Amino acid sequence: MIIIKQTRFLSLALLLAVPFMATQVQASADSLSGVTAVNVASSVSAANTFNRNLKKDKVRNAAPPEDGIHDPANDSTHVLQPPLEAFEGFPPSDFGNYVDWVKTLDDGIIQPRWDRKDPTEEPFVMDLDIVRPVKASVPDVVFPHRQHTMWLACSNCHPAIFIPQQQANQINMSAILLGQKCGVCHGKVSFPITTKSCKKCHSKPKPADWEPPLSEATLKNPWR
Amino acid sequence: MMLIARRNFVCKFTILGLLAGLAFFSAVQSAKAEYADVVINNYADAAGMRPAVFPHWFHRIRFRCKVCHADLGFKFKAGGNKITMAKIINGQFCGACHNGEIAWSVENCSMCHSGVPGLPTHFHGSTVQRLIAPTYKPLETKQ
């Protein structure tokens, strides 16, 4: 009985191994016959690409027919303006649309209207920085009202998203990543939350005498 | 016996559902559209139209956020505004500008209704989209 089982196992192992061996042989044959490395890479597993965690978008700002959400079979798709054409001369950034929109507006490269019809109407810009101390060891957050009031009206954020009162808004990164608080816009339309954009908000170094706060966890309430 | 058969049946459907969900996210993930493009498919598919695609970048060059999100009453939610053609023709939502005076009017159907049929309502490139379907698994594109 044991022998039968073993032979069964062996045959199974052989069955599994044969295709693997075949692909290996083929890959080596390909490299011998001078096929480009790209072709070989695609025939091997794509899971083990070099430096996969540093993978970058090959195509930035694709034109509508090639972007994957516009239908190329639709005639008007080819009439739509390609983003790169519009972004010519805009200050670049490393994330989102790869355009630094605030700088674009500051430099006067674009003049978006503040009123639907009247191109002369100007926004009421409030220059007030709010510093938010952060419990963790990352730099504290500085919220600049200036950049926000250049684009938005007060009523867009207050009081529905942020209560205009000190200590009244509990904000954490998980809530933002899930689309609440700052995440209502950041991560959807305004600059996204990536490892490259942390410093845009977390911009004020901790005071010299700063020490990490002691944990408030107790035996009775360990989930603090 | 009946119970086992039924369980198999249920299993099959959960697996099918999971696969379908994966397929959707892989399709959306492999797209290279502009950050903050919104696909709106509340009613379009059912009406036999392509879903509408709203490019934030294009409108941001011409208007500040406040114009649509404070004055015209667009909520900060993809598909949350229940926009219909009747409302647009009435001068609400997109129709406030797309009326032939400020921007081209509604007879250019396929300029907005240009999305790939069947795409669900979503925010392209949003952080939530990236979190739900991590990109560590390379996806094969149909080409």
Coordinates of C-alpha atoms in Angstrom, one line a residue:
Chain A
M1 CA 0.0 0.0 0.0
I2 CA 2.8 2.3 0.9
I3 CA 4.6 1.6 -2.3
I4 CA 1.5 2.4 -4.3
K5 CA 1.2 5.7 -2.5
Q6 CA 4.8 6.6 -3.1
T7 CA 4.7 5.8 -6.8
R8 CA 1.6 8.0 -7.1
F9 CA 3.4 10.8 -5.4
L10 CA 6.4 10.4 -7.7
S11 CA 4.3 10.5 -10.8
L12 CA 2.5 13.6 -9.5
A13 CA 5.8 15.3 -8.8
L14 CA 7.0 14.4 -12.3
L15 CA 3.9 15.7 -13.9
L16 CA 4.3 19.0 -12.1
A17 CA 8.0 19.2 -12.8
V18 CA 7.9 18.6 -16.6
P19 CA 6.3 21.8 -17.7
F20 CA 8.7 23.8 -15.5
M21 CA 11.7 22.1 -17.0
A22 CA 10.2 22.7 -20.5
T23 CA 9.9 26.5 -19.9
Q24 CA 13.4 26.7 -18.5
V25 CA 14.8 25.0 -21.5
Q26 CA 12.8 27.3 -23.8
A27 CA 14.0 30.4 -22.0
S28 CA 17.7 29.3 -22.3
A29 CA 17.1 28.5 -25.9
D30 CA 15.6 32.0 -26.5
S31 CA 18.6 33.8 -24.9
L32 CA 20.9 31.7 -27.0
S33 CA 19.2 32.5 -30.2
G34 CA 19.5 36.2 -29.4
V35 CA 15.9 37.1 -28.6
T36 CA 15.8 40.4 -26.7
A37 CA 15.7 40.4 -22.9
V38 CA 12.2 41.9 -22.9
N39 CA 10.8 38.8 -24.7
V40 CA 12.4 36.4 -22.3
A41 CA 11.2 38.4 -19.3
S42 CA 7.7 38.2 -20.5
S43 CA 7.9 34.5 -21.0
V44 CA 9.2 34.0 -17.4
S45 CA 7.2 35.0 -14.4
A46 CA 6.4 38.7 -14.2
A47 CA 6.4 38.5 -10.4
N48 CA 10.2 38.7 -10.2
T49 CA 11.0 41.8 -12.1
F50 CA 14.1 43.7 -11.1
N51 CA 13.3 46.2 -8.3
R52 CA 9.6 45.6 -8.5
N53 CA 8.9 48.0 -5.6
L54 CA 10.5 50.9 -7.6
K55 CA 8.2 50.3 -10.6
K56 CA 7.2 53.5 -12.2
D57 CA 4.4 54.4 -14.5
K58 CA 5.8 54.0 -17.9
V59 CA 3.1 56.2 -19.4
R60 CA 2.4 59.5 -17.7
N61 CA -0.5 61.7 -18.8
A62 CA -1.7 59.3 -21.5
A63 CA -3.9 60.8 -24.2
P64 CA -7.6 60.0 -24.0
P65 CA -7.6 57.2 -26.6
E66 CA -4.8 55.3 -24.8
D67 CA -5.7 56.0 -21.2
G68 CA -7.9 52.9 -20.6
I69 CA -11.0 54.6 -19.4
H70 CA -12.0 56.5 -22.6
D71 CA -13.5 54.3 -25.4
P72 CA -11.2 54.5 -28.5
A73 CA -14.2 53.4 -30.6
N74 CA -15.9 56.6 -29.8
D75 CA -15.2 59.3 -32.4
S76 CA -15.2 62.2 -29.9
T77 CA -12.5 60.5 -27.8
H78 CA -10.0 61.5 -30.4
V79 CA -11.3 65.2 -30.3
L80 CA -10.6 65.5 -26.5
Q81 CA -7.5 67.4 -25.6
P82 CA -4.5 65.3 -24.5
P83 CA -3.3 66.3 -21.0
L84 CA 0.3 66.8 -22.0
E85 CA -0.7 69.4 -24.6
A86 CA -2.4 71.4 -21.9
F87 CA 0.3 70.9 -19.3
E88 CA 3.1 72.4 -21.4
G89 CA 5.1 74.8 -19.4
F90 CA 3.4 73.9 -16.1
P91 CA 5.7 73.3 -13.0
P92 CA 6.2 69.6 -12.6
S93 CA 5.6 67.4 -9.5
D94 CA 6.2 63.8 -8.7
F95 CA 2.6 62.7 -8.1
G96 CA -1.0 63.1 -9.1
N97 CA -1.2 64.8 -12.5
Y98 CA 2.5 65.4 -12.3
V99 CA 1.7 69.1 -12.2
D100 CA 2.3 71.4 -9.2
W101 CA -1.1 73.1 -9.4
V102 CA -0.6 75.5 -6.6
K103 CA 2.6 76.8 -8.2
T104 CA 0.9 77.0 -11.6
L105 CA -1.7 79.3 -10.1
D106 CA 0.8 81.3 -8.0
D107 CA 3.0 81.9 -11.1
G108 CA 0.0 83.1 -13.0
I109 CA 0.4 80.4 -15.7
I110 CA -3.3 79.7 -15.4
Q111 CA -6.1 82.1 -14.6
P112 CA -9.0 80.0 -13.5
R113 CA -12.2 81.9 -12.9
W114 CA -13.5 82.5 -9.4
D115 CA -17.0 83.2 -10.7
R116 CA -18.8 81.1 -13.3
K117 CA -19.4 84.1 -15.7
D118 CA -17.3 87.1 -14.5
P119 CA -13.6 86.6 -15.3
T120 CA -12.6 89.7 -13.3
E121 CA -13.8 88.5 -9.9
E122 CA -11.1 87.7 -7.4
P123 CA -11.1 85.3 -4.5
F124 CA -10.9 86.4 -0.8
V125 CA -7.6 84.9 0.2
M126 CA -6.9 84.3 3.9
D127 CA -3.3 83.9 4.8
L128 CA -3.4 81.9 8.1
D129 CA -1.3 78.9 8.9
I130 CA -2.6 76.4 11.4
V131 CA 0.0 74.3 13.1
R132 CA -1.2 70.9 14.2
P133 CA 1.2 69.0 16.6
V134 CA 1.5 65.4 15.7
K135 CA 1.7 62.7 18.4
A136 CA 4.1 60.5 16.4
S137 CA 7.7 61.5 15.7
V138 CA 7.0 62.8 12.1
P139 CA 7.2 66.5 11.6
D140 CA 4.2 68.6 12.7
V141 CA 1.5 69.5 10.2
V142 CA 1.2 73.1 8.9
F143 CA -2.1 73.7 7.3
P144 CA -1.9 76.8 5.0
H145 CA -5.2 78.6 4.5
R146 CA -3.7 80.7 1.7
Q147 CA -3.3 77.9 -0.9
H148 CA -6.7 76.5 0.0
T149 CA -8.7 79.8 -0.1
M150 CA -7.2 80.5 -3.5
W151 CA -9.2 77.5 -4.9
L152 CA -12.1 77.0 -2.4
A153 CA -14.8 78.9 -0.6
C154 CA -14.9 78.7 3.2
S155 CA -18.2 76.8 3.0
N156 CA -16.6 73.9 1.2
C157 CA -14.8 72.8 4.3
H158 CA -16.4 74.6 7.2
P159 CA -18.3 73.4 9.2
A160 CA -19.2 70.1 7.5
I161 CA -15.7 68.6 7.2
F162 CA -13.7 70.7 9.7
I163 CA -15.2 72.4 12.7
P164 CA -13.7 75.9 12.8
Q165 CA -12.5 75.6 16.4
Q166 CA -9.2 74.6 18.0
Q167 CA -8.9 71.0 19.3
A168 CA -12.3 70.1 17.8
N169 CA -11.0 68.0 14.8
Q170 CA -9.5 64.6 15.4
I171 CA -7.5 63.8 12.3
N172 CA -5.4 60.7 11.6
M173 CA -3.8 59.2 8.6
S174 CA -6.1 56.2 8.4
A175 CA -9.1 58.5 8.2
I176 CA -7.4 60.5 5.5
L177 CA -6.5 57.4 3.5
L178 CA -10.1 56.2 3.7
G179 CA -11.3 59.5 2.3
Q180 CA -12.3 61.5 5.3
K181 CA -11.2 64.9 6.6
C182 CA -8.2 66.0 4.4
G183 CA -8.9 62.8 2.4
V184 CA -12.1 64.2 1.0
C185 CA -9.9 66.0 -1.6
H186 CA -6.3 64.8 -1.0
G187 CA -6.0 61.4 -2.6
K188 CA -8.8 62.1 -5.0
V189 CA -8.3 65.5 -6.8
S190 CA -5.7 67.5 -4.9
F191 CA -2.2 66.0 -4.4
P192 CA -2.4 62.4 -3.5
I193 CA -1.0 60.6 -0.4
T194 CA 2.2 58.9 -1.5
T195 CA 5.5 58.4 0.2
K196 CA 6.7 61.4 -1.8
S197 CA 4.1 63.8 -0.6
C198 CA 4.3 63.3 3.2
K199 CA 6.5 66.4 3.6
K200 CA 4.0 68.7 1.9
C201 CA 1.9 68.6 5.1
H202 CA 4.3 67.3 7.6
S203 CA 6.6 70.2 7.2
K204 CA 7.4 71.8 10.6
P205 CA 10.3 70.1 12.4
K206 CA 9.6 69.0 16.0
P207 CA 10.8 71.4 18.7
A208 CA 14.2 70.6 20.1
D209 CA 12.9 69.4 23.5
W210 CA 10.2 67.2 22.0
E211 CA 9.9 63.7 23.4
P212 CA 7.5 60.9 22.3
P213 CA 4.4 60.9 24.5
L214 CA 4.1 58.0 27.0
S215 CA 1.5 55.4 26.1
E216 CA -1.8 55.8 27.8
A217 CA -2.5 52.0 27.7
T218 CA -3.3 50.3 31.0
L219 CA -4.0 46.7 31.8
K220 CA -7.7 47.5 32.0
N221 CA -7.7 49.4 28.7
P222 CA -4.9 48.2 26.5
W223 CA -6.4 49.6 23.3
R224 CA -5.5 53.2 24.0
Chain B
M1 CA -26.4 15.1 -0.3
M2 CA -28.6 18.0 -1.2
L3 CA -26.9 20.1 1.4
I4 CA -23.5 19.4 -0.1
A5 CA -24.7 20.2 -3.6
R6 CA -26.1 23.5 -2.3
R7 CA -22.9 24.4 -0.5
N8 CA -20.9 23.7 -3.7
F9 CA -23.3 26.0 -5.6
V10 CA -22.9 28.8 -3.1
C11 CA -19.1 28.3 -3.2
K12 CA -19.0 28.6 -6.9
F13 CA -20.9 31.8 -6.8
T14 CA -18.7 33.4 -4.2
I15 CA -15.6 32.4 -6.2
L16 CA -17.2 33.8 -9.4
G17 CA -18.0 37.0 -7.6
L18 CA -14.5 37.3 -6.2
L19 CA -13.1 36.8 -9.7
A20 CA -15.4 39.4 -11.2
G21 CA -14.4 41.9 -8.5
L22 CA -10.7 41.2 -9.2
A23 CA -11.3 41.6 -12.9
F24 CA -12.9 45.0 -12.4
F25 CA -10.1 46.2 -10.2
S26 CA -7.4 44.9 -12.5
A27 CA -9.2 46.7 -15.4
V28 CA -9.3 49.9 -13.5
Q29 CA -5.8 49.5 -12.2
S30 CA -4.2 48.9 -15.6
A31 CA -5.8 52.1 -16.9
K32 CA -3.4 55.0 -17.3
A33 CA -5.9 57.8 -17.2
E34 CA -5.3 61.2 -15.7
Y35 CA -5.4 61.5 -11.9
A36 CA -8.8 62.7 -10.7
D37 CA -10.7 61.7 -13.8
V38 CA -14.2 60.7 -12.7
V39 CA -16.2 58.0 -14.5
I40 CA -19.9 58.5 -13.8
N41 CA -22.1 55.6 -14.6
N42 CA -25.2 56.1 -12.5
Y43 CA -27.7 55.7 -15.4
A44 CA -25.7 55.7 -18.6
D45 CA -25.2 52.0 -19.1
A46 CA -28.8 51.3 -18.4
A47 CA -29.8 53.9 -21.0
G48 CA -27.5 52.4 -23.6
M49 CA -25.0 55.2 -23.5
R50 CA -21.2 55.1 -22.7
P51 CA -20.5 56.3 -19.2
A52 CA -19.6 60.0 -18.8
V53 CA -15.9 60.9 -18.0
F54 CA -15.2 64.1 -16.2
P55 CA -11.6 65.4 -16.3
H56 CA -10.8 67.5 -13.3
W57 CA -7.6 68.7 -14.8
F58 CA -9.2 70.3 -17.8
H59 CA -11.8 72.2 -15.7
R60 CA -9.2 73.2 -13.0
I61 CA -7.3 75.2 -15.6
R62 CA -10.4 77.2 -16.4
F63 CA -12.3 77.4 -13.0
R64 CA -11.4 77.2 -9.3
C65 CA -12.9 74.4 -7.3
K66 CA -15.3 76.8 -5.6
V67 CA -17.3 77.5 -8.8
C68 CA -18.7 74.0 -9.1
H69 CA -18.4 72.7 -5.5
A70 CA -19.8 75.8 -3.8
D71 CA -21.9 77.7 -6.3
L72 CA -23.3 74.9 -8.4
G73 CA -23.7 72.4 -5.5
F74 CA -21.6 69.5 -6.7
K75 CA -21.0 67.2 -3.7
F76 CA -17.5 65.9 -3.1
K77 CA -18.5 62.4 -4.1
A78 CA -18.1 60.5 -7.4
G79 CA -21.6 59.6 -8.5
G80 CA -23.2 61.2 -5.5
N81 CA -24.8 64.1 -7.4
K82 CA -27.4 62.0 -9.3
I83 CA -26.9 64.0 -12.4
T84 CA -29.4 63.3 -15.2
M85 CA -29.7 64.9 -18.7
A86 CA -33.0 66.5 -17.7
K87 CA -31.2 68.4 -14.9
I88 CA -28.4 69.4 -17.3
I89 CA -30.8 70.7 -19.9
N90 CA -32.6 72.6 -17.0
G91 CA -29.4 74.4 -16.3
Q92 CA -28.3 72.5 -13.2
F93 CA -24.9 70.8 -12.6
C94 CA -23.0 70.6 -15.9
G95 CA -25.8 72.5 -17.6
A96 CA -24.8 75.7 -15.8
C97 CA -21.9 76.1 -18.2
H98 CA -22.5 73.5 -20.9
N99 CA -25.3 75.5 -22.4
G100 CA -23.7 77.0 -25.5
E101 CA -22.8 80.2 -23.8
I102 CA -19.9 79.5 -21.5
A103 CA -19.0 76.0 -22.9
W104 CA -20.3 73.8 -25.7
S105 CA -23.9 72.6 -25.2
V106 CA -25.5 69.2 -24.6
E107 CA -25.9 68.1 -28.3
N108 CA -22.2 67.0 -28.2
C109 CA -23.3 63.8 -26.4
S110 CA -20.2 61.7 -27.0
M111 CA -17.7 64.4 -25.7
C112 CA -18.8 63.5 -22.2
H113 CA -20.2 60.0 -22.8
S114 CA -16.9 58.7 -24.0
G115 CA -16.0 56.1 -21.3
V116 CA -15.5 52.4 -21.9
P117 CA -18.9 50.8 -21.7
G118 CA -19.5 48.9 -18.4
L119 CA -16.9 50.9 -16.3
P120 CA -18.4 51.5 -12.9
T121 CA -18.6 54.9 -11.2
H122 CA -15.2 55.6 -9.7
F123 CA -12.5 58.2 -9.1
H124 CA -9.5 57.3 -11.2
G125 CA -6.2 57.0 -9.4
S126 CA -7.7 57.7 -5.9
T127 CA -5.8 56.6 -2.8
V128 CA -8.7 54.3 -1.8
Q129 CA -8.6 52.6 -5.2
R130 CA -4.9 52.0 -4.8
L131 CA -5.4 50.7 -1.3
I132 CA -8.2 48.3 -2.2
A133 CA -6.2 46.7 -5.1
P134 CA -2.5 46.8 -4.3
T135 CA -0.3 46.9 -7.4
Y136 CA 2.2 44.3 -6.3
K137 CA 0.8 41.8 -8.7
P138 CA 1.7 42.9 -12.3
L139 CA -1.3 42.7 -14.5
E140 CA -1.4 41.6 -18.1
T141 CA -2.9 44.0 -20.5
K142 CA -4.9 42.9 -23.5
Q143 CA -2.9 44.0 -26.5

